[in-house]
Amino acid sequence: QVQLVESGGGVVQPGRSLRLSCAASGFTFSSYGMHWVRQAPGKGLEWVAVISYDGSNKYYADSVKGRFTISRDNSKNTLYLQMNSLRAEDTAVYYCAKDWAIMDVWGKGTTVTVSS
Amino acid sequence: QSALTQPASVSGSPGQSITISCTGTSSDVGSYNLVSWYQQHPGKAPKLMIYEVSKRPSGVSNRFSGSKSGNTASLTISGLQAEDEADYYCCSYAGSSTFPHWVFGGGTKLTVL
């Protein structure tokens, strides 16, 4: 079945970096755009970034532009989110979601805590 | 990139119908038929319930329906059941060809009385 599994979360100090991964299975990963969406503790969902099926197009929310980089390795069926210059307000559960237009399948998320 | 506006909470009794609104602008909800609705139970990942304003994914109950008028989208749940109690989020495409982006609503907590 279609499955997305995030990993790479943890506790990190402000200003440091972290890379999240999202392993995809059960569908042709290379045919779909992919998103990262986050949810701060007790808050709503916030769109973070999207990447096209072939990695040629990438777009970001203003809140992360210049600090986060979305990428993918279609040979490994894996999506990535490189997060640099982390801030306390980046603390959240990070989800990956499939499909450029409708985010139809979501992973269970990985938790990132930015704290000194 | 302003969030879409949803009521913070709605409630209804089992068997009743409720509607959750999602108000955006002419730059997002009003311009595109790319509005989705997600259900999220506590501690769980969001689940797609409605896409492209009114389409239901396979496996989603036909008690869930979506619509749009102008800058406002709506999710209606008929025949409320206890398991419908959850948070609901709308999402709309809000971008242009040069800057695609998406925006979520703040979420609505549905309580089944």
Coordinates of C-alpha atoms in Angstrom, one line a residue:
Chain A
Q1 CA 0.0 0.0 0.0
V2 CA 1.0 3.6 -0.4
Q3 CA 3.2 4.6 2.5
L4 CA 5.4 7.6 3.6
V5 CA 7.7 7.3 6.5
E6 CA 9.5 10.4 7.9
S7 CA 12.7 10.3 9.9
G8 CA 15.5 12.5 11.1
G9 CA 13.7 14.6 13.7
G10 CA 15.2 15.3 17.1
V11 CA 16.3 18.0 19.5
V12 CA 18.7 20.6 18.1
Q13 CA 20.0 23.9 19.3
P14 CA 19.0 27.2 17.7
G15 CA 21.2 28.1 14.7
R16 CA 22.1 24.4 14.0
S17 CA 21.0 22.2 11.1
L18 CA 19.0 19.1 10.6
R19 CA 18.0 16.9 7.6
L20 CA 14.7 15.2 7.5
S21 CA 14.0 12.2 5.2
C22 CA 10.7 10.8 3.9
A23 CA 10.9 7.2 2.5
A24 CA 8.1 6.4 0.0
S25 CA 6.7 3.1 -1.1
G26 CA 3.7 1.6 -2.8
F27 CA 3.6 4.1 -5.7
T28 CA 5.8 5.4 -8.5
F29 CA 7.6 8.1 -6.5
S30 CA 9.2 9.7 -9.5
S31 CA 5.8 10.6 -11.0
Y32 CA 4.6 12.8 -8.1
G33 CA 5.3 16.2 -6.7
M34 CA 5.8 16.1 -2.9
H35 CA 5.2 18.5 0.0
W36 CA 6.5 19.1 3.5
V37 CA 3.9 20.4 5.9
R38 CA 4.5 21.2 9.6
Q39 CA 2.4 21.5 12.8
A40 CA 3.7 23.4 15.8
P41 CA 2.6 22.0 19.2
G42 CA -1.1 22.7 19.7
K43 CA -1.3 24.7 16.4
G44 CA -2.6 24.2 12.9
L45 CA -1.0 22.9 9.8
E46 CA 1.5 25.1 7.9
W47 CA 2.7 24.4 4.4
V48 CA 6.5 24.5 4.2
A49 CA 7.7 23.5 0.7
V50 CA 6.9 21.6 -2.5
I51 CA 9.1 19.9 -5.1
S52 CA 8.1 18.8 -8.6
Y53 CA 8.2 15.1 -9.6
D54 CA 11.6 15.5 -11.2
G55 CA 13.1 17.9 -8.7
S56 CA 13.4 20.8 -11.2
N57 CA 10.9 23.1 -9.4
K58 CA 11.0 23.9 -5.7
Y59 CA 8.9 26.5 -3.8
Y60 CA 8.9 27.5 -0.2
A61 CA 6.8 29.3 2.4
D62 CA 8.1 32.8 3.3
S63 CA 8.8 31.6 6.8
V64 CA 11.5 29.1 5.7
K65 CA 12.8 30.6 2.4
G66 CA 16.5 30.9 2.4
R67 CA 16.9 28.5 5.4
F68 CA 15.3 25.3 4.2
T69 CA 16.0 23.3 1.1
I70 CA 13.7 20.6 -0.3
S71 CA 15.2 17.9 -2.5
R72 CA 14.6 14.3 -3.7
D73 CA 16.4 11.2 -4.8
N74 CA 14.1 9.3 -7.2
S75 CA 16.5 6.4 -7.3
K76 CA 16.0 6.0 -3.6
N77 CA 12.3 6.9 -3.5
T78 CA 13.2 9.5 -0.8
L79 CA 12.3 13.1 -0.2
Y80 CA 14.5 15.4 2.0
L81 CA 14.2 18.6 3.9
Q82 CA 17.5 20.3 4.8
M83 CA 16.8 22.7 7.6
N84 CA 19.5 25.3 8.4
S85 CA 19.7 28.2 10.9
L86 CA 16.9 26.6 12.9
R87 CA 14.8 28.8 15.2
A88 CA 12.6 28.0 18.2
E89 CA 9.6 28.7 16.0
D90 CA 10.6 25.8 13.7
T91 CA 9.6 23.4 16.5
A92 CA 6.9 21.2 15.0
V93 CA 5.9 17.8 13.7
Y94 CA 7.0 17.7 10.1
Y95 CA 4.9 15.7 7.7
C96 CA 5.6 14.7 4.1
A97 CA 2.6 14.5 1.7
K98 CA 2.2 13.0 -1.7
D99 CA 0.9 14.8 -4.8
W100 CA 1.4 18.3 -6.0
A101 CA -2.2 19.2 -6.2
I102 CA -4.1 17.4 -3.5
M103 CA -1.7 16.0 -0.7
D104 CA -3.6 12.8 -0.7
V105 CA -1.3 10.6 1.4
W106 CA 0.6 11.7 4.5
G107 CA 3.3 10.2 6.6
K108 CA 3.0 9.9 10.4
G109 CA 5.5 12.8 10.9
T110 CA 8.8 13.3 12.6
T111 CA 9.2 15.7 15.6
V112 CA 11.7 18.6 15.5
T113 CA 12.4 20.5 18.7
V114 CA 14.6 23.5 18.6
S115 CA 15.8 24.4 22.0
S116 CA 19.0 25.3 23.9
Chain B
Q1 CA 0.6 33.9 2.6
S2 CA -2.3 34.5 5.1
A3 CA -4.1 31.6 6.6
L4 CA -7.7 30.8 5.5
T5 CA -10.3 31.5 8.1
Q6 CA -12.2 28.7 9.8
P7 CA -14.4 28.7 12.9
A8 CA -12.5 27.5 15.9
S9 CA -15.1 25.0 16.9
V10 CA -18.4 23.5 15.8
S11 CA -20.6 20.9 17.5
G12 CA -23.5 18.7 16.7
S13 CA -25.4 15.7 18.0
P14 CA -25.2 12.2 16.5
G15 CA -27.3 12.0 13.4
Q16 CA -27.3 15.8 12.8
S17 CA -25.5 17.6 10.0
I18 CA -22.9 20.3 10.5
T19 CA -21.0 22.6 8.1
I20 CA -17.6 24.1 8.5
S21 CA -16.7 27.2 6.5
C22 CA -13.3 28.1 5.1
T23 CA -13.0 31.7 3.9
G24 CA -10.2 32.9 1.8
T25 CA -9.7 35.6 -0.9
S26 CA -9.9 36.0 -4.6
S27 CA -6.2 35.0 -4.7
D28 CA -6.7 31.5 -3.3
V29 CA -10.2 29.9 -2.7
G30 CA -11.9 32.3 -5.1
S31 CA -9.5 31.6 -8.0
Y32 CA -8.8 27.9 -7.9
N33 CA -10.9 24.7 -7.6
L34 CA -8.0 23.2 -5.6
V35 CA -9.6 23.2 -2.1
S36 CA -9.0 20.2 0.1
W37 CA -10.3 19.2 3.5
Y38 CA -8.3 17.1 6.0
Q39 CA -9.5 15.3 9.2
Q40 CA -7.0 14.9 12.0
H41 CA -7.6 12.9 15.2
P42 CA -5.4 13.7 18.2
G43 CA -1.8 12.5 17.7
K44 CA -2.5 11.3 14.2
A45 CA -1.6 12.4 10.7
P46 CA -4.1 14.4 8.6
K47 CA -6.3 12.3 6.4
L48 CA -7.7 13.6 3.1
M49 CA -11.5 13.8 3.1
I50 CA -12.3 16.1 0.1
Y51 CA -10.2 17.3 -2.8
E52 CA -10.8 19.7 -5.7
V53 CA -13.6 21.3 -3.7
S54 CA -16.1 18.4 -3.8
K55 CA -14.5 15.1 -4.8
R56 CA -14.2 12.3 -2.3
P57 CA -11.3 9.9 -2.3
S58 CA -12.0 6.2 -2.4
G59 CA -12.9 4.9 1.0
V60 CA -14.2 8.2 2.4
S61 CA -17.8 8.1 3.6
N62 CA -20.4 9.8 1.4
R63 CA -21.5 11.6 4.6
F64 CA -18.7 14.0 3.8
S65 CA -19.3 16.6 1.1
G66 CA -17.7 19.8 -0.1
S67 CA -18.7 22.9 -1.9
K68 CA -17.6 26.4 -2.8
S69 CA -19.2 29.8 -3.4
G70 CA -17.0 32.7 -4.2
N71 CA -14.1 33.0 -1.7
T72 CA -15.7 30.5 0.8
A73 CA -15.5 26.8 0.7
S74 CA -17.5 24.5 3.0
L75 CA -17.4 21.0 4.4
T76 CA -20.6 19.3 5.3
I77 CA -20.8 16.2 7.5
S78 CA -24.2 14.6 7.6
G79 CA -25.4 11.9 9.9
L80 CA -22.8 12.8 12.5
Q81 CA -21.1 9.9 14.2
A82 CA -18.9 9.8 17.3
E83 CA -15.8 8.9 15.2
D84 CA -16.2 12.2 13.3
E85 CA -15.0 14.1 16.3
A86 CA -11.7 15.5 15.2
D87 CA -10.0 18.6 13.9
Y88 CA -10.7 19.6 10.3
Y89 CA -8.5 21.7 8.1
C90 CA -9.1 23.3 4.7
C91 CA -6.3 23.9 2.3
S92 CA -6.2 25.9 -0.9
Y93 CA -3.7 26.4 -3.7
A94 CA -2.8 30.1 -3.6
G95 CA -0.1 30.6 -6.0
S96 CA 0.7 31.7 -9.5
S97 CA 2.8 30.0 -12.2
T98 CA 5.8 31.7 -10.9
F99 CA 5.2 31.2 -7.2
P100 CA 3.1 28.2 -6.4
H101 CA 2.2 27.9 -2.8
W102 CA -0.5 26.5 -0.6
V103 CA -2.3 27.9 2.5
F104 CA -4.2 26.1 5.3
G105 CA -7.0 27.2 7.4
G106 CA -6.5 27.5 11.2
G107 CA -8.5 24.4 11.8
T108 CA -11.9 23.6 13.3
K109 CA -12.5 21.4 16.3
L110 CA -15.6 19.3 15.8
T111 CA -17.3 18.0 18.9
V112 CA -20.0 15.4 18.7
L113 CA -22.2 15.9 21.7

